[in-house]
Coordinates of C-alpha atoms and ligand atoms in Angstrom, one line a residue:
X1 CA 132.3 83.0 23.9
X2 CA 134.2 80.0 22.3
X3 CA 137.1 77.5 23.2
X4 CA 138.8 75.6 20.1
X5 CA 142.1 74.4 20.1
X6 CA 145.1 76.5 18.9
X7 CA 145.9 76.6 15.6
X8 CA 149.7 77.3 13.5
X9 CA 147.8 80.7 12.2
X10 CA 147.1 81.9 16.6
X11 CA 151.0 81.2 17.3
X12 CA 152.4 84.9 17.7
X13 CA 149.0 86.2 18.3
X14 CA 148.9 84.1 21.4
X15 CA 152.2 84.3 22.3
X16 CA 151.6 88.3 22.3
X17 CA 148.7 87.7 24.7
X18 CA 150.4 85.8 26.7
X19 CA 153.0 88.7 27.0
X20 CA 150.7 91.1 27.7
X21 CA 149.1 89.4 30.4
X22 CA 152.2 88.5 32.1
X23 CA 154.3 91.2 31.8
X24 CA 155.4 93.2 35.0
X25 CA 152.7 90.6 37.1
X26 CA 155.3 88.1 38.5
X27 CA 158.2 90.4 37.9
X28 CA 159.7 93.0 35.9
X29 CA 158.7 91.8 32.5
X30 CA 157.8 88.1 32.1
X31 CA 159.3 85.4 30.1
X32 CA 156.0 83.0 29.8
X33 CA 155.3 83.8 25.9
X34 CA 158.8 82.3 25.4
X35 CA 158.0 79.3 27.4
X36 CA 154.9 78.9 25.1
X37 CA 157.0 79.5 22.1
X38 CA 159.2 76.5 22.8
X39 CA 156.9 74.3 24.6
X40 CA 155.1 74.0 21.5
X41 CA 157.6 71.5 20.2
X42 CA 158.7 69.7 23.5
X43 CA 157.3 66.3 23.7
X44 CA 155.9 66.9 26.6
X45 CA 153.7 69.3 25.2
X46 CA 149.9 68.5 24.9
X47 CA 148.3 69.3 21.7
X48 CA 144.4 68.5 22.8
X49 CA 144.8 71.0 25.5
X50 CA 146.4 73.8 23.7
X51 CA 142.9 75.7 24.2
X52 CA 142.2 79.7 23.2
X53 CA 139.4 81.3 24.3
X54 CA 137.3 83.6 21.8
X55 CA 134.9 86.7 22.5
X56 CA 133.3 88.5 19.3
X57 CA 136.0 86.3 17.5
X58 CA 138.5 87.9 18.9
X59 CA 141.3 85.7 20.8
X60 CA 140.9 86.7 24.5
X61 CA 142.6 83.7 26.3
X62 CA 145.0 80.7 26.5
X63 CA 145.9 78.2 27.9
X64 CA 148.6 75.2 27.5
X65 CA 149.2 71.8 29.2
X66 CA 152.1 69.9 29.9
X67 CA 153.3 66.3 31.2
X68 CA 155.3 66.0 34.4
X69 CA 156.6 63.5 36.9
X70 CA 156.1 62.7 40.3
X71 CA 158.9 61.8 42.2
X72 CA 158.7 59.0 44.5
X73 CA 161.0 58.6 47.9
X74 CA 162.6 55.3 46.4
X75 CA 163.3 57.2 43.1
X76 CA 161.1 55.7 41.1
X77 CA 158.9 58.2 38.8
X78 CA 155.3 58.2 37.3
X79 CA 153.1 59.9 35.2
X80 CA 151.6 63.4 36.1
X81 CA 150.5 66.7 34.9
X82 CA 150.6 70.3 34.6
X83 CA 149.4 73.2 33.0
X84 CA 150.5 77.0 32.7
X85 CA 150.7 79.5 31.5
X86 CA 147.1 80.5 31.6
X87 CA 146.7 83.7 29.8
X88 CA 143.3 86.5 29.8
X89 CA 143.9 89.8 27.8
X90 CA 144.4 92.5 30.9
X91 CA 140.7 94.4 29.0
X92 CA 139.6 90.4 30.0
X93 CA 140.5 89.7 33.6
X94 CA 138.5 89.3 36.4
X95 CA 135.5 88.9 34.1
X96 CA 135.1 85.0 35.1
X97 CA 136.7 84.3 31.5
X98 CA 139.6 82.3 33.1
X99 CA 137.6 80.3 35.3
X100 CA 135.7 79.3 32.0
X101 CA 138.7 78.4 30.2
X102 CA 140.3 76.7 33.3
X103 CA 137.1 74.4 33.7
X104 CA 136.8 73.8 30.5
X105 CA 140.6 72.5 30.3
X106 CA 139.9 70.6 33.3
X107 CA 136.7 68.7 32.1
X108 CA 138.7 67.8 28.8
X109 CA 141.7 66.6 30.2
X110 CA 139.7 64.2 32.9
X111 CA 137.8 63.0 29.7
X112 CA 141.5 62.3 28.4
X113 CA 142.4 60.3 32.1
X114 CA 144.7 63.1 33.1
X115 CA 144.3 62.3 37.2
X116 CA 146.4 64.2 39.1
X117 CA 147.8 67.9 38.1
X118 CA 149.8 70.0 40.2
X119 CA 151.1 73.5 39.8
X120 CA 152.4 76.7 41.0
X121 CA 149.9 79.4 41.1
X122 CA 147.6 81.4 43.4
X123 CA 145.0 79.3 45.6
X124 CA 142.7 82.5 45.8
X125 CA 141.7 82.3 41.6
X126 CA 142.4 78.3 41.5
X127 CA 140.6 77.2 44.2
X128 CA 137.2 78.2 42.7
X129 CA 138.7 75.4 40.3
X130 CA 139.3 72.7 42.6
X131 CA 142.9 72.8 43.5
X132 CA 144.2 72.8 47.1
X133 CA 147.5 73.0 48.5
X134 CA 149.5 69.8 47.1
X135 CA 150.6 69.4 50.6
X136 CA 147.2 68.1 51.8
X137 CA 148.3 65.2 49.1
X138 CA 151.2 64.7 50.3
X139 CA 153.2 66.2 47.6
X140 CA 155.9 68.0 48.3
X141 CA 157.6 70.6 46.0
X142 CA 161.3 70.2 44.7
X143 CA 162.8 73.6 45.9
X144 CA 160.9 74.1 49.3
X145 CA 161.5 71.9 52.6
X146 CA 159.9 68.6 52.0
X147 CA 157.7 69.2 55.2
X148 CA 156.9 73.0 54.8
X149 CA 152.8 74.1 53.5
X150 CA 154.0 75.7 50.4
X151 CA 151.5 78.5 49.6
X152 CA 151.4 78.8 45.8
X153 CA 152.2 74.9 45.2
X154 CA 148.3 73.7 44.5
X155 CA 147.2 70.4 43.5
X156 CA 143.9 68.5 42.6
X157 CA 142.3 64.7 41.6
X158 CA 140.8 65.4 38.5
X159 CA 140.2 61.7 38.8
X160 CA 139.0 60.6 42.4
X161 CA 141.8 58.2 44.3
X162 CA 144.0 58.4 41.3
X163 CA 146.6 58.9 43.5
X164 CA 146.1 56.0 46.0
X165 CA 144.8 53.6 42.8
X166 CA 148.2 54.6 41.1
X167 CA 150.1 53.8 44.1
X168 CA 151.6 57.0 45.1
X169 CA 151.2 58.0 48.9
X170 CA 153.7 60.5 48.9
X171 CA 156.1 62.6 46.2
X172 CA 157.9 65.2 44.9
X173 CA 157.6 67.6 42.2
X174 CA 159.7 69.7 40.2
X175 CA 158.5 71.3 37.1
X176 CA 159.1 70.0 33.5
X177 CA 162.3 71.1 31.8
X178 CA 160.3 73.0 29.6
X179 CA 159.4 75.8 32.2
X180 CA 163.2 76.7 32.4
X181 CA 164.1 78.0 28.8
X182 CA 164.5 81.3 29.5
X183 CA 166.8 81.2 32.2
X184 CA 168.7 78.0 30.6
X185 CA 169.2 80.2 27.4
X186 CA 168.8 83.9 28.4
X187 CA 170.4 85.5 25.1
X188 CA 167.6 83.2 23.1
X189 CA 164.9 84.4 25.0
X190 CA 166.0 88.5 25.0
X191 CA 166.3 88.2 21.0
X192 CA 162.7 86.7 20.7
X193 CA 161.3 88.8 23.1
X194 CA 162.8 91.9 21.2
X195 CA 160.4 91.0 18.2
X196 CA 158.0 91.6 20.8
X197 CA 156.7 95.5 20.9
X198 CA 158.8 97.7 23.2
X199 CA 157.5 97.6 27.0
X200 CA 159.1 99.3 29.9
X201 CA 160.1 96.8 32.6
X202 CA 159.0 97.9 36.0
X203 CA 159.6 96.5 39.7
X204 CA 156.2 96.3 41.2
X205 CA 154.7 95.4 44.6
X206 CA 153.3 92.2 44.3
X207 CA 156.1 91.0 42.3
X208 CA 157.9 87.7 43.7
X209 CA 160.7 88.8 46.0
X210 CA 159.8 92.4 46.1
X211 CA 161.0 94.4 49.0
X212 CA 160.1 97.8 49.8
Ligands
COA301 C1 145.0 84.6 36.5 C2 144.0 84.8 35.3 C3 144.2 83.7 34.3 C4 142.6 84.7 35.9 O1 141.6 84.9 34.9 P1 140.5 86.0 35.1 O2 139.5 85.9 33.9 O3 141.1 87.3 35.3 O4 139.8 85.5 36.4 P2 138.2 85.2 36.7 O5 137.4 86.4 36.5 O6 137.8 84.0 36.0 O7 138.4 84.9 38.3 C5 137.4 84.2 39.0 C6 137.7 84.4 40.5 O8 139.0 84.0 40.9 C7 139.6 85.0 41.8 N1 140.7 85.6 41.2 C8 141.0 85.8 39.9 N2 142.2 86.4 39.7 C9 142.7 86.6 40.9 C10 143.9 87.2 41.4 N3 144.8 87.7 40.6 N4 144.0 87.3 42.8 C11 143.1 86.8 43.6 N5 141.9 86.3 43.2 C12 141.8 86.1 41.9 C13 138.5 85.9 42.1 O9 137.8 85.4 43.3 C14 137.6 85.9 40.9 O10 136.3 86.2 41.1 P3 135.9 87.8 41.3 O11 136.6 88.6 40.2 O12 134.4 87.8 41.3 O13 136.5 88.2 42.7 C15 144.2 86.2 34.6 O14 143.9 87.2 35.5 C16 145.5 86.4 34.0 O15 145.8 86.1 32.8 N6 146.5 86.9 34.8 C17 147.8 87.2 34.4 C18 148.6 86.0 34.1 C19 148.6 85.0 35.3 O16 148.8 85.4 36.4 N7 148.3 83.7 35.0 C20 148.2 82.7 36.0 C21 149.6 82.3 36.4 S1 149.6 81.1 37.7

């Protein structure tokens, strides 16, 4: 197993991966390869953690990370970050591969004084990484009720009191601009995803928002 950095060669490989591991997961189809696609170029993009993940030479995994913002109550922002998507082939998952990646990720971008992440995902795989609910910081996330225990909105201190030491003893957080682009440009993202081979959509349980 090996973890390098992404290179101009990977691009549609990865962005294929990241298809196939996303699609019908979250909901019908998925649009995360064309987030990937266009974070790429987006300032707020972080080249040293653009990370793929190798078995028998053969790319298995991704992941990308991005800056953000914390909100605080008088307005004033500062520095944070994310990361996302995290991608492992579906012949891959459940191996322990993504923790691998993940941790590795991790380690490098505390090397780099990245201190705080936070990030929407499911505690049951990301707490064997170290997040915990971003409520228990005192972080609140943009589109729930600034008080409510929101499930899927995790958090960690890469960097022990960096939140204290930077000042912050509560926040908000929305996600960066660059997690929107398929539904700020939804004719963009259907035309790239069409050079994508031909999946059939399904609605799934599991899915967000799926009712029986
Ligand atoms: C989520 C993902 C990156 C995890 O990588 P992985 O290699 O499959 O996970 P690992 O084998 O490293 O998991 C380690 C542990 O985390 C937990 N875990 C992993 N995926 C889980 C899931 N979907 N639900 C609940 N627990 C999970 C398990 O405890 C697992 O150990 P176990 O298999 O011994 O029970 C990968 O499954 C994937 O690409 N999924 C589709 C895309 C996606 O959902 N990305 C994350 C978006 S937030």
């Amino acid at each position: 197993m090996n973890i390098r950095l992404e290179e101009s060669k990977d691009y549609r490989e990865i962005e294929n991966l990241t298809r196939e591991a996303f699609w019908n997961v979250y909901r019908p189809g998925c649009t995360e390869h064309y987030v990937l696609n266009q974070y790429r170029t987006n300032p707020d993009f972080i080249p040293e953690l653009d990370l793929v993940m190798e078995v028998d030479e053969k790319i298995i995994g991704h992941v990308m990370f991005s800056k953000a913002e914390l909100v605080l109550d008088d307005g004033s922002k500062k520095a944070s970050w994310t990361f996302g998507p995290i991608s492992i082939h579906p012949d891959y998952k459940r191996k322990g591969y993504g923790l691998k990646l993940l941790q590795y990720a991790l380690d490098k971008a505390r090397g780099m004084g990245i201190g705080f992440i936070c990030m929407e995902g499911n505690i049951e795989f990301y707490k064997h990484a170290g997040f915990d609910l971003a409520s228990k910081f005192n972080i609140h996330y943009h589109a729930e009720p600034r008080d409510a225990e929101v499930p899927y909105f995790l958090a960690q201190e890469l960097i022990p009191d960096w939140l204290q030491n930077n000042g912050i003893a509560e926040a908000t957080y929305c996600p960066p601009k660059g997690y929107f682009v398929a539904d700020e440009n939804p004719e963009a993202f259907e035309a790239y995803d069409a050079t994508f081979p031909q999946k059939e959509k399904l609605r799934l349980p599991g899915q967000l928002g799926y009712e029986e």
